[in-house]
Tab-separated table of C-alpha atoms in Angstrom:
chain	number	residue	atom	x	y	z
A	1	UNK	CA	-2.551	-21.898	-26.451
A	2	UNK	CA	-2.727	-18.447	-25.211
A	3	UNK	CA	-3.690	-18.761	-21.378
A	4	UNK	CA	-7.150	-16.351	-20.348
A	5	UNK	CA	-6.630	-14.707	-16.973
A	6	UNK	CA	-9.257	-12.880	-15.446
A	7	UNK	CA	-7.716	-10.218	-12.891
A	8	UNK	CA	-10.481	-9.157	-10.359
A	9	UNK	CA	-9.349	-5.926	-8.980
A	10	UNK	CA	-8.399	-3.227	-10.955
A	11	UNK	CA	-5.878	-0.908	-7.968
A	12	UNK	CA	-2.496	-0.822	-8.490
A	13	UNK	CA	-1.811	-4.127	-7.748
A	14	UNK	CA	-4.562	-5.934	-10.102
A	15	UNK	CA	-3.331	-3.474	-12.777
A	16	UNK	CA	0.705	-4.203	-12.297
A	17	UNK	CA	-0.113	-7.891	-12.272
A	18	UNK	CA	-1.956	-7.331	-15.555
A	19	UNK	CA	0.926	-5.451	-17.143
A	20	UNK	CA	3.221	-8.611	-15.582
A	21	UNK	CA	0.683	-11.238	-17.030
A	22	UNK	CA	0.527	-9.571	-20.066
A	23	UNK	CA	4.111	-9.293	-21.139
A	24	UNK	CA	4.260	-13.303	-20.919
A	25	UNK	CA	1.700	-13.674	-23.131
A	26	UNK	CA	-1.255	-14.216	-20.955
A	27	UNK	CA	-4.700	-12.565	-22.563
A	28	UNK	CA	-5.947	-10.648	-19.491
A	29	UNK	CA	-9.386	-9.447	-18.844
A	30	UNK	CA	-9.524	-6.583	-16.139
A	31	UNK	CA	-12.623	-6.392	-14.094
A	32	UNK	CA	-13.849	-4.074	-11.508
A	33	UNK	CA	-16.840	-2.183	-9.811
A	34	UNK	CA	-15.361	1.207	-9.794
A	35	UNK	CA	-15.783	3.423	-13.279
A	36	UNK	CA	-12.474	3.300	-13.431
A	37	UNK	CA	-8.693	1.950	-12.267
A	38	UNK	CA	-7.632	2.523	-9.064
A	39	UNK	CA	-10.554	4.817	-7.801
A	40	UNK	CA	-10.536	2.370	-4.308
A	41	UNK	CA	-7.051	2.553	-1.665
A	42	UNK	CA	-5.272	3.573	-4.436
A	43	UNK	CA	-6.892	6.241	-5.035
A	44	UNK	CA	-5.590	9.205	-2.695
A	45	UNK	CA	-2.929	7.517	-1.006
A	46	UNK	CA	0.764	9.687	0.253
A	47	UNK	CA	2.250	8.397	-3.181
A	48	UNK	CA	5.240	7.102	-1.497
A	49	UNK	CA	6.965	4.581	-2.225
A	50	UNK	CA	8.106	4.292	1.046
A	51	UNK	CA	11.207	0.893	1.157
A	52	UNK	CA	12.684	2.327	3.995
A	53	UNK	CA	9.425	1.987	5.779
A	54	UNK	CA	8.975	-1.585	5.290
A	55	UNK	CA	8.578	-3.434	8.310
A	56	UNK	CA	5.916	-4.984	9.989
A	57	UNK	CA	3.205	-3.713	11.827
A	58	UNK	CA	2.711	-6.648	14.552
A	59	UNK	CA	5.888	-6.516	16.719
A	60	UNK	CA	6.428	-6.685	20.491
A	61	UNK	CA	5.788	-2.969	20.783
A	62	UNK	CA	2.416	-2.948	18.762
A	63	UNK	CA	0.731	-4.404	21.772
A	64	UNK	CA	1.343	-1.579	24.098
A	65	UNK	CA	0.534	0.785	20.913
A	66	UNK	CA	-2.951	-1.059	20.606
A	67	UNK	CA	-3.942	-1.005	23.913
A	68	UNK	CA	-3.205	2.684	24.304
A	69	UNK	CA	-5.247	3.006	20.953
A	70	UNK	CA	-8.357	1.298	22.627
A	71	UNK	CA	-7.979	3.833	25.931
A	72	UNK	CA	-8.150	6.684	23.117
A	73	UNK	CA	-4.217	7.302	23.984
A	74	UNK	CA	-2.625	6.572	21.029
A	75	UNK	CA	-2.532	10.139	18.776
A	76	UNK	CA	-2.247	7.632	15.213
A	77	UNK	CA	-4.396	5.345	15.932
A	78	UNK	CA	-8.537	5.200	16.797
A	79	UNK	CA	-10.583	2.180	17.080
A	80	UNK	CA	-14.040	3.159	16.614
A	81	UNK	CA	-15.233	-0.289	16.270
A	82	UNK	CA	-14.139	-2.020	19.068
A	83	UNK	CA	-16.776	-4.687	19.405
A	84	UNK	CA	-16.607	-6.040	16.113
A	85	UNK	CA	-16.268	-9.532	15.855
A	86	UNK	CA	-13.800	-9.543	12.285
A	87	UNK	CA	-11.715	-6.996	14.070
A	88	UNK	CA	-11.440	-9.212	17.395
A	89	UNK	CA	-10.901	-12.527	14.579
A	90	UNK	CA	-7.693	-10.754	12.683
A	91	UNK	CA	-6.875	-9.085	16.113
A	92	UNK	CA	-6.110	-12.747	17.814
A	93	UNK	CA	-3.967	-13.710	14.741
A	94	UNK	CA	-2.418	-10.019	15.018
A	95	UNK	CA	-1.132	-10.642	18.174
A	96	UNK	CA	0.032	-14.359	17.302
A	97	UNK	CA	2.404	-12.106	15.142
A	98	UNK	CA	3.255	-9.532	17.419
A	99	UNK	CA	6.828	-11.671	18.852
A	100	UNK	CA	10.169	-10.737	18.133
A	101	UNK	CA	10.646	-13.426	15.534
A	102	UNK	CA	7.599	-13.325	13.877
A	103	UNK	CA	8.192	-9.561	13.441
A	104	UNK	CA	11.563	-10.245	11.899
A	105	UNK	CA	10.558	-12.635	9.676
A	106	UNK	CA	7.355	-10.441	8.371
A	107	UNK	CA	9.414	-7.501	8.343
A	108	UNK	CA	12.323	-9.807	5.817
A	109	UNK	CA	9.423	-10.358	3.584
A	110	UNK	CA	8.485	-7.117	3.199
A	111	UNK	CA	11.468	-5.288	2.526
A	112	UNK	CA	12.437	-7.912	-0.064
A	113	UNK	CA	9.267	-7.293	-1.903
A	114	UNK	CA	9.898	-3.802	-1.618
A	115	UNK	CA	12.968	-2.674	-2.845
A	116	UNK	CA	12.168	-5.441	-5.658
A	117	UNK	CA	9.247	-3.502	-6.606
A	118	UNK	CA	10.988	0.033	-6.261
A	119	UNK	CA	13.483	-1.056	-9.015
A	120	UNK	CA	10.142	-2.791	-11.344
A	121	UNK	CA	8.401	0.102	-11.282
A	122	UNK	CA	11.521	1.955	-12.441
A	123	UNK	CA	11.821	-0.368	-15.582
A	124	UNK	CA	7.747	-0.314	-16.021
A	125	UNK	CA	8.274	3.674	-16.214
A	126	UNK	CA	10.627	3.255	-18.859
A	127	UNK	CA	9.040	0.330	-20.747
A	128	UNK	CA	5.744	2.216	-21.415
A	129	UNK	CA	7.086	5.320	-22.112
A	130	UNK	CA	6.506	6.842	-18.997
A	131	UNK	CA	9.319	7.921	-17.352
A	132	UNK	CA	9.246	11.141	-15.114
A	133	UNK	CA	5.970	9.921	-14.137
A	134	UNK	CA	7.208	9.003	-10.870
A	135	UNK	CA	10.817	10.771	-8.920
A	136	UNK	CA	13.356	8.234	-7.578
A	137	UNK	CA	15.478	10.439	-5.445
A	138	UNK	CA	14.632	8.931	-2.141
A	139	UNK	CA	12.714	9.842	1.491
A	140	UNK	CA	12.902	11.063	4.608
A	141	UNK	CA	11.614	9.372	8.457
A	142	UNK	CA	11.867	12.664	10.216
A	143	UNK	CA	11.684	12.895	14.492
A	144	UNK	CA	10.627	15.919	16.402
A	145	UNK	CA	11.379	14.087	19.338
A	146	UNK	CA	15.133	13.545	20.394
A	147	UNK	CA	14.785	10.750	22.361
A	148	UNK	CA	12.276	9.022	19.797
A	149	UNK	CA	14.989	9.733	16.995
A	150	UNK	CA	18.180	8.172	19.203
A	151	UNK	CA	16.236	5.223	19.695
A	152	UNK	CA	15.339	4.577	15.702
A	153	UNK	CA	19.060	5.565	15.150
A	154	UNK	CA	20.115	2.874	17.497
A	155	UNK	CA	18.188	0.252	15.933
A	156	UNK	CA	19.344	0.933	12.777
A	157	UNK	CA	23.053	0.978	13.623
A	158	UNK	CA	22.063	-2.582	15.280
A	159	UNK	CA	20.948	-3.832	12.150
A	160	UNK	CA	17.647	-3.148	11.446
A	161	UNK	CA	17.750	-1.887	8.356
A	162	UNK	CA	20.022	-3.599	5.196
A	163	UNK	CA	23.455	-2.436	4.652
A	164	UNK	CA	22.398	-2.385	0.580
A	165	UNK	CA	19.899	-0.012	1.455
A	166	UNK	CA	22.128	2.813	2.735
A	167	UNK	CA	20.020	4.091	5.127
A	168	UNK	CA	21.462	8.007	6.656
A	169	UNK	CA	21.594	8.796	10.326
A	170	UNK	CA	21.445	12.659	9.839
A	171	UNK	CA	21.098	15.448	12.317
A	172	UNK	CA	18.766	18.408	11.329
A	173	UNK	CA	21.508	20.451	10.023
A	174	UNK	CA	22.246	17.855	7.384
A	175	UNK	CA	18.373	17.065	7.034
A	176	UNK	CA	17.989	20.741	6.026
A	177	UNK	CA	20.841	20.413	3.535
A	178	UNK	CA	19.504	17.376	1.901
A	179	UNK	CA	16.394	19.160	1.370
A	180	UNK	CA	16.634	23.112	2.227
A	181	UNK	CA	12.616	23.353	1.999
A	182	UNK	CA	12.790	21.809	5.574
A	183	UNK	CA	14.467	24.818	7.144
A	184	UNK	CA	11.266	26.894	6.489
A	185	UNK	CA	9.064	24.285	9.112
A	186	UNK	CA	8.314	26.223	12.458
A	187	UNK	CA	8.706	22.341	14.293
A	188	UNK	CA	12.584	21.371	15.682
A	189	UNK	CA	13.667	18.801	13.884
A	190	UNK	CA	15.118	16.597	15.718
A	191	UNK	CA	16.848	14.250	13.274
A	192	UNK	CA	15.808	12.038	10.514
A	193	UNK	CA	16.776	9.299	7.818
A	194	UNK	CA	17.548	9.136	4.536
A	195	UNK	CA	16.804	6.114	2.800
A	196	UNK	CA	17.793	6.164	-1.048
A	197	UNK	CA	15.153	3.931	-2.421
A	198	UNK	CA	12.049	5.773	-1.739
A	199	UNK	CA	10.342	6.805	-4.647
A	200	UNK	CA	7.287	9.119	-5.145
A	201	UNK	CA	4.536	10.119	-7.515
A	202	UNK	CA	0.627	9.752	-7.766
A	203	UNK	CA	-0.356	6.370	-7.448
A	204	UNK	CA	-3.581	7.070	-9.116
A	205	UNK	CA	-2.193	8.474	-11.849
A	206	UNK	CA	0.108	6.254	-12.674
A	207	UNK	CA	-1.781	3.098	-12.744
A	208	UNK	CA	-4.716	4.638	-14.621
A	209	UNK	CA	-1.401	5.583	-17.681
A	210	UNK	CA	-0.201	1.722	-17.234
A	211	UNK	CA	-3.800	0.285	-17.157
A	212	UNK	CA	-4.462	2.357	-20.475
A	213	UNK	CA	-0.780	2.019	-22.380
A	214	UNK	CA	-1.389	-2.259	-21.475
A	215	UNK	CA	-4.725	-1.778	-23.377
A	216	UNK	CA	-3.481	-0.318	-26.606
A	217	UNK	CA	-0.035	-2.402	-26.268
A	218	UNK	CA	-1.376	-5.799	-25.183
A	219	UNK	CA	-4.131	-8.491	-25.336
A	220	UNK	CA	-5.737	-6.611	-21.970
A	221	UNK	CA	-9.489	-5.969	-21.831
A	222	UNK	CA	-10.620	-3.317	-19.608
A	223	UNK	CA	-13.837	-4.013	-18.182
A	224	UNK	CA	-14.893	-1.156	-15.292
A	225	UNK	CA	-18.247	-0.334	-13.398
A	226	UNK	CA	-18.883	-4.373	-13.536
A	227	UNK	CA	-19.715	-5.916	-10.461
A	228	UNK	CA	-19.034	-9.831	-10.043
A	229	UNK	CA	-21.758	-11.981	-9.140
A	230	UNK	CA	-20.168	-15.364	-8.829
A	231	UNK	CA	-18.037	-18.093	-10.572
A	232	UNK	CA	-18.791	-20.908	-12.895
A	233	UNK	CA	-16.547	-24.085	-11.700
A	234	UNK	CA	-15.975	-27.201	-13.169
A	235	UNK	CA	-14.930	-29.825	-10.272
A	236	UNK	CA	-11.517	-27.733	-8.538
A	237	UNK	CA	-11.469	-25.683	-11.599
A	238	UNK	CA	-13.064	-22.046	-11.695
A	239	UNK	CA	-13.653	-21.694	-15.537
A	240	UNK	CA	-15.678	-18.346	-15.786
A	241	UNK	CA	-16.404	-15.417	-13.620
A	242	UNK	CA	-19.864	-14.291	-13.456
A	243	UNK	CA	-20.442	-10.452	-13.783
A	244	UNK	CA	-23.803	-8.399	-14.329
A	245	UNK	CA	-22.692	-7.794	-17.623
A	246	UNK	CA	-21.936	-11.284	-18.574
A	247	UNK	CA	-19.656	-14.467	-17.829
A	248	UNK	CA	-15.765	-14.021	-18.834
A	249	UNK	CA	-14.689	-17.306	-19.433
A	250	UNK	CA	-11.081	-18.123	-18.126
A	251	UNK	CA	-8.129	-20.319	-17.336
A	252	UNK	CA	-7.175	-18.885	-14.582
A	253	UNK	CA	-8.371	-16.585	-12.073
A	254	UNK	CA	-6.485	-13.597	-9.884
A	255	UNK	CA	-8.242	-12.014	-6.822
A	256	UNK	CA	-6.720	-8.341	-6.427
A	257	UNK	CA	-9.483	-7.520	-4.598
A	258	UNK	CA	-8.211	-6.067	-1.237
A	259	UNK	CA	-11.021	-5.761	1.415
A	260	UNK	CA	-13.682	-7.118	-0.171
A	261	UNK	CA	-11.831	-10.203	-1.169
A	262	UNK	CA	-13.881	-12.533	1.696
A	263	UNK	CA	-16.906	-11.231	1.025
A	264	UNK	CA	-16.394	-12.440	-2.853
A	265	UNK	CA	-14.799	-15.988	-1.765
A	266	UNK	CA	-16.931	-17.268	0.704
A	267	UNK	CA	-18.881	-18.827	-2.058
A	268	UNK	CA	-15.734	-20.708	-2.937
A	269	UNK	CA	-14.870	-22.017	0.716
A	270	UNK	CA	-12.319	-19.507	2.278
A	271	UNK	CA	-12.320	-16.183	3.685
A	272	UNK	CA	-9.127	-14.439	3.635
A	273	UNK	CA	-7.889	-12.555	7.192
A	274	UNK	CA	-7.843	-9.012	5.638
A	275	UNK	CA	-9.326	-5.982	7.847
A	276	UNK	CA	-9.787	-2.676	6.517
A	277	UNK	CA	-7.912	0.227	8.033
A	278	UNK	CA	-9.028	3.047	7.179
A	279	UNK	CA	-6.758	6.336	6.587
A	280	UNK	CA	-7.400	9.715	5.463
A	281	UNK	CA	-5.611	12.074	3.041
A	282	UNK	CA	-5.577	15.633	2.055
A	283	UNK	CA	-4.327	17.302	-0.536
A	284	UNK	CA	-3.763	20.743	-1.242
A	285	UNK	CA	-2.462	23.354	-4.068
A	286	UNK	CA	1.034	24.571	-3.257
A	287	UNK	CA	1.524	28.349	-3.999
A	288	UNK	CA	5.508	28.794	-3.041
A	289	UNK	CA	7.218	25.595	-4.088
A	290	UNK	CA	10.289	26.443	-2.439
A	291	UNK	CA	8.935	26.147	1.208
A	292	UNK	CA	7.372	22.558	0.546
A	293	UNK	CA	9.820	19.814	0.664
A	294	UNK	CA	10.752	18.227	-2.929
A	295	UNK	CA	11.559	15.049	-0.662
A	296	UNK	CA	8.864	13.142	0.382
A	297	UNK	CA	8.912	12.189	4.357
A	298	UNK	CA	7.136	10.705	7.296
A	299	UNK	CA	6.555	12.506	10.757
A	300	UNK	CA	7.288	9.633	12.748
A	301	UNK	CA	6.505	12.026	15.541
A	302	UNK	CA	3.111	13.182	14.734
A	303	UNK	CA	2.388	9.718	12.385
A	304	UNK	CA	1.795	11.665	9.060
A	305	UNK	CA	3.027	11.002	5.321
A	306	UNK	CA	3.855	14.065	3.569
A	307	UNK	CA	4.495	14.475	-0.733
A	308	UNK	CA	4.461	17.266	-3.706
A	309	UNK	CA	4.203	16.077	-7.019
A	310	UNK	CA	1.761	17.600	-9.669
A	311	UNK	CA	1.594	20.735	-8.245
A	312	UNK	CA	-0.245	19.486	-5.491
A	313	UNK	CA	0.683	18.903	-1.519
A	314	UNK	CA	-0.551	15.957	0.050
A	315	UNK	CA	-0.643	14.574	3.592
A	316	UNK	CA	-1.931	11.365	5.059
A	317	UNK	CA	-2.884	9.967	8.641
A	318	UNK	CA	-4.347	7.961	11.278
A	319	UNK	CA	-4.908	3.886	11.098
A	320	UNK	CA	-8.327	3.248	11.390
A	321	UNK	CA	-10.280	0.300	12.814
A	322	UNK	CA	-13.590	1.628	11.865
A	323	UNK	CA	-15.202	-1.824	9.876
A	324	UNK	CA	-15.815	-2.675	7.069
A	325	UNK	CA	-18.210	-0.335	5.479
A	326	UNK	CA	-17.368	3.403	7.024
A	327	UNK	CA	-16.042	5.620	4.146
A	328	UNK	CA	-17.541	8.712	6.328
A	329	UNK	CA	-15.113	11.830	6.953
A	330	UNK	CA	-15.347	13.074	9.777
A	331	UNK	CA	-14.167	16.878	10.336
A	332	UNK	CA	-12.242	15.201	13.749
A	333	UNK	CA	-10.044	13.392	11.113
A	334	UNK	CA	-9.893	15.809	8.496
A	335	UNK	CA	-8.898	18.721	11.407
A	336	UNK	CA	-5.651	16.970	11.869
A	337	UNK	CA	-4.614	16.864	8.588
A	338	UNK	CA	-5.664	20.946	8.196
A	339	UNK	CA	-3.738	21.563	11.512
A	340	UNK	CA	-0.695	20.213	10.508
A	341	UNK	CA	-0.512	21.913	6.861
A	342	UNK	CA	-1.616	24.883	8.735
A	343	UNK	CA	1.327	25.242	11.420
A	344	UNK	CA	4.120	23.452	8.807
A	345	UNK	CA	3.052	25.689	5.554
A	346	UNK	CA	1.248	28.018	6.260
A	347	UNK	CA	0.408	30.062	2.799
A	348	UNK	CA	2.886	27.962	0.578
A	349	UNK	CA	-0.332	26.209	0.150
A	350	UNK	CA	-3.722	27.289	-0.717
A	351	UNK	CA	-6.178	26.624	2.200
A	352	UNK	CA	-9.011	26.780	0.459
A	353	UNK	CA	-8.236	24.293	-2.422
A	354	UNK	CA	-8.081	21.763	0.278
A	355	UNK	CA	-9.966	18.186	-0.741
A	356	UNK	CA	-10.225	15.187	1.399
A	357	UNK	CA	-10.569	11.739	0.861
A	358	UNK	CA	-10.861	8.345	2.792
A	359	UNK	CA	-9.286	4.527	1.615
A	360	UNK	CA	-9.647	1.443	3.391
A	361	UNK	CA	-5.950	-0.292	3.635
A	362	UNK	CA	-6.571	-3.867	3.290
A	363	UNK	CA	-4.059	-5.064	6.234
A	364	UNK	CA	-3.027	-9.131	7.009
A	365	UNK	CA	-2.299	-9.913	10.528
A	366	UNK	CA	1.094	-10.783	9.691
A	367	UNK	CA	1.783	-8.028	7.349
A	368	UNK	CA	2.403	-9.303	4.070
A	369	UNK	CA	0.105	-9.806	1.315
A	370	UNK	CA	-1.250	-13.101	0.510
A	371	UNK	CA	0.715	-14.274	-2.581
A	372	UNK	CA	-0.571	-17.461	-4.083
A	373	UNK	CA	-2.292	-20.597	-5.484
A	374	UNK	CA	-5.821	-21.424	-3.449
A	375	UNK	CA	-5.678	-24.631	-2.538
A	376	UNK	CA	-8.824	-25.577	-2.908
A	377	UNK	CA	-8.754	-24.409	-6.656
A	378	UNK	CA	-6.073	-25.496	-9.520
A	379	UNK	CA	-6.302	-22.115	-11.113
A	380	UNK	CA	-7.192	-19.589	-8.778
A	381	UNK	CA	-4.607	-17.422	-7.175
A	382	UNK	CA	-4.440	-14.277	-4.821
A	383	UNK	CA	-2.668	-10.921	-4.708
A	384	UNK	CA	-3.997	-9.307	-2.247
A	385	UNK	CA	-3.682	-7.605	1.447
A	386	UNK	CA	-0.839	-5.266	1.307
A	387	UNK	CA	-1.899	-2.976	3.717
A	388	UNK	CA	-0.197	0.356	3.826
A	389	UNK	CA	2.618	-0.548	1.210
A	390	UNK	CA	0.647	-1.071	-1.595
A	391	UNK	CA	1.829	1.345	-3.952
A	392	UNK	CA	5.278	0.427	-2.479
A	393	UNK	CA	5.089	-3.375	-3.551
A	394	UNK	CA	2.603	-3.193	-6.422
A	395	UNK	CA	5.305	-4.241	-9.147
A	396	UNK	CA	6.951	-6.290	-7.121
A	397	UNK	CA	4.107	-8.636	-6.447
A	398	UNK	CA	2.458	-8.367	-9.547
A	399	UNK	CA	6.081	-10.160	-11.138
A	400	UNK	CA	5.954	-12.959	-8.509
A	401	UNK	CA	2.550	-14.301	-8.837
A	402	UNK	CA	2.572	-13.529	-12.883
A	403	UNK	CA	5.945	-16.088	-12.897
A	404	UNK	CA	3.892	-18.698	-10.668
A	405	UNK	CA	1.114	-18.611	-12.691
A	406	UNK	CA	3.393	-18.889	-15.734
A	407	UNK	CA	5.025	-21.497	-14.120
A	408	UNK	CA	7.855	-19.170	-14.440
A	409	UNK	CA	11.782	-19.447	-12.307
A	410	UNK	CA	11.031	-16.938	-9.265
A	411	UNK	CA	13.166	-14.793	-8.591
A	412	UNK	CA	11.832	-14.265	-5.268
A	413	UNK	CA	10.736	-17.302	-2.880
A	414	UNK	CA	8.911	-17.131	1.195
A	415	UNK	CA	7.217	-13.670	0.820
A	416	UNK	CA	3.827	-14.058	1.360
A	417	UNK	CA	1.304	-14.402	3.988
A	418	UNK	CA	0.391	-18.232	5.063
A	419	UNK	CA	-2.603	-19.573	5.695
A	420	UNK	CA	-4.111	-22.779	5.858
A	421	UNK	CA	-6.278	-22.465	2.580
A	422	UNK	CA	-2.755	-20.774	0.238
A	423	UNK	CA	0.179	-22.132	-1.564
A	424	UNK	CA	2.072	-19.109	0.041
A	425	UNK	CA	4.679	-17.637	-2.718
């Protein structure tokens, strides 16, 4: 019998977990608020997908970065929300995370799912007939600062990164050669890194062309601008979700629901540690091509994500703590993405085609999404909390939970998130 899965969630995640449920078989029913797919974090995000930036965010030297972040010190970071008791909840299990082992082994987990995902989303492209959507030619982690660059060159020659990824040391003369549009920058480059398996393209895009090819190619119902209103359960089973236009009646259940996922399952007995983090983007229409980079990068010195694709330049910052509600944009956000396009581009862009927009990251303490079975539940399972690498690890998680939930050989094992209340994947 033909399993029903209702996917809650429709961002990249809940819609690459459809297209992974799908292709076993599974008749999937796709429900969320929004009008449409991925109109939440996935929305306006850098488009990167950024492997060689995999790595966790609670380490030894996130505690000094936090604390400089609550004395307003820390240029990347702003914590407008200090006294908030769910911040000051995931903030104590943060910090639990923050040791050199714990770091490593969130950090393992990460880039596993990651450059798994990078090569799925390759063979997604070309199994729906969308190839080119996306360009797999690799990134940049570029340093103003000399010192700052030694230091990340260092670690990396010590083994923090994986010899399989081929990760370049490269001065700025060989940066600019890799990507000439770099030698147009007013900045000093410093140095940088190459890693091969970044990818890049529009997130949004791309999962509203999946989300619409599954339709048409599968037994996937589409189901936007429905809100859920609750669950009808049947002893530890959950065998219909309740929406405002209607009960969908299912075998099993997937929450891809990002920050709002506790507020939904407190009902059903657990409340997941994700915190928003909020982050702002910018985008902007290039006018001379050849003085934007064609590879996208990250300022590790100024903490921005830069990408071109669809004629378009866009630029992301800052992490966030403002709760969980604030979608505001404030112009003291916004100014930092205009002064950097400003003093890097110039007029290769158009200044006044510039549009904003804000997302919500929905962050673990540990790092890595939670990937699994509720415990409490036979048939309800999570996908959800992949922070900043969402986009990166979309695919990648979407395969792993669709095989569990098919009861499928994994082909990846210790990835996820634990917590009292999951089977972790």
């Amino acid at each position: 019998m033909q399993q029903r899965v209702v996917i809650i969630g429709a961002g990249v995640v809940g819609v690459l977990s459809a297209y992974a449920l799908a292709t076993r078989g599974a008749k999937v029913t796709l429900i969320d608020s929004q009008p449409g797919p991925a109109e939440g974090c996935s929305r306006a995000n850098a488009g990167i997908l950024a492997v060689g930036h995999a790595s966790a965010w609670a380490s030894p030297s996130a505690i000094g970065s936090i604390t400089r972040a609550l004395l307003r010190r820390e240029p990347g970071i702003r914590v407008t929300r200090p006294t908030d008791p769910a911040l000051w909840a995931w903030g104590a299990q943060f910090l639990r995370n923050c040791t050199a082992s714990a770091h490593a082994t969130n950090t393992s987990k990460l880039q596993r799912l990651s450059r798994m995902s990078r090569n799925l989303t390759q063979k997604i492209e070309a199994d729906l007939g969308l190839t080119g959507s996306l360009r797999h030619e690799g990134g940049l982690y570029l340093f103003q600062n000399l010192a700052q660059f030694r230091a990340h060159a260092a670690t990396l020659a010590q083994g923090g990164a994986r010899a399989d990824d081929q990760m370049e040391v490269l001065d700025s003369d060989a940066l600019i050669q890799r990507d000439p549009a770099l030698a147009t920058m007013p900045e000093h480059l410093a140095g940088g890194i190459y890693s091969p398996v970044d990818s890049v393209g529009n997130c949004h895009s791309f999962t509203k062309a999946v989300s619409e090819v599954i339709a048409r190619k599968f037994d996937v119902a589409l189901h936007f601008g429905t809100h859920v209103t609750g669950f009808e359960t049947d002893g530890r089973t959950i065998t219909g979700v309740k929406t405002d236009h209607g009960a969908r009646a299912a075998d099993a259940v997937l929450l891809a629901t990002g920050t709002g996922t506790a507020a939904l399952t407190r009902q059903l007995g657990f409340a997941p540690a994700i915190y928003p983090v909020k982050g702002y983007s910018g985008s902007w229409t290039i006018r001379d091509p050849d003085r934007i980079p064609r590879l996208p990068y990250v300022d590790e010195t100024e903490l921005l994500a830069v990408a071109c694709y669809g004629g378009q330049l866009r630029v992301t910052a800052m992490a966030e703590f403002a709760g969980q509600s604030d979608l505001s944009l404030p112009d003291t956000r916004l100014d930092v993405l205009r002064a950097y396009v400003a003093r890097q581009f110039g007029d290769a862009v158009d200044a006044h085609s510039a549009s904003f927009w804000t997302g919500q990251r929905p962050s673990t303490p540990a790092g890595p999404p939670f990937l699994g079975r509720v415990r409490r539940w036979d048939n309800l399972w999570i996908n959800a909390g992949h922070g900043q690498l969402g986009w990166t690890m979309a695919a990648g998680c979407g395969d792993v939970i669709a095989r569990a939930m098919t009861a499928e050989t994994p082909t990846l094992r210790d990835v996820s998130s634990t917590a009292r209340w999951l089977d972790a994947l």
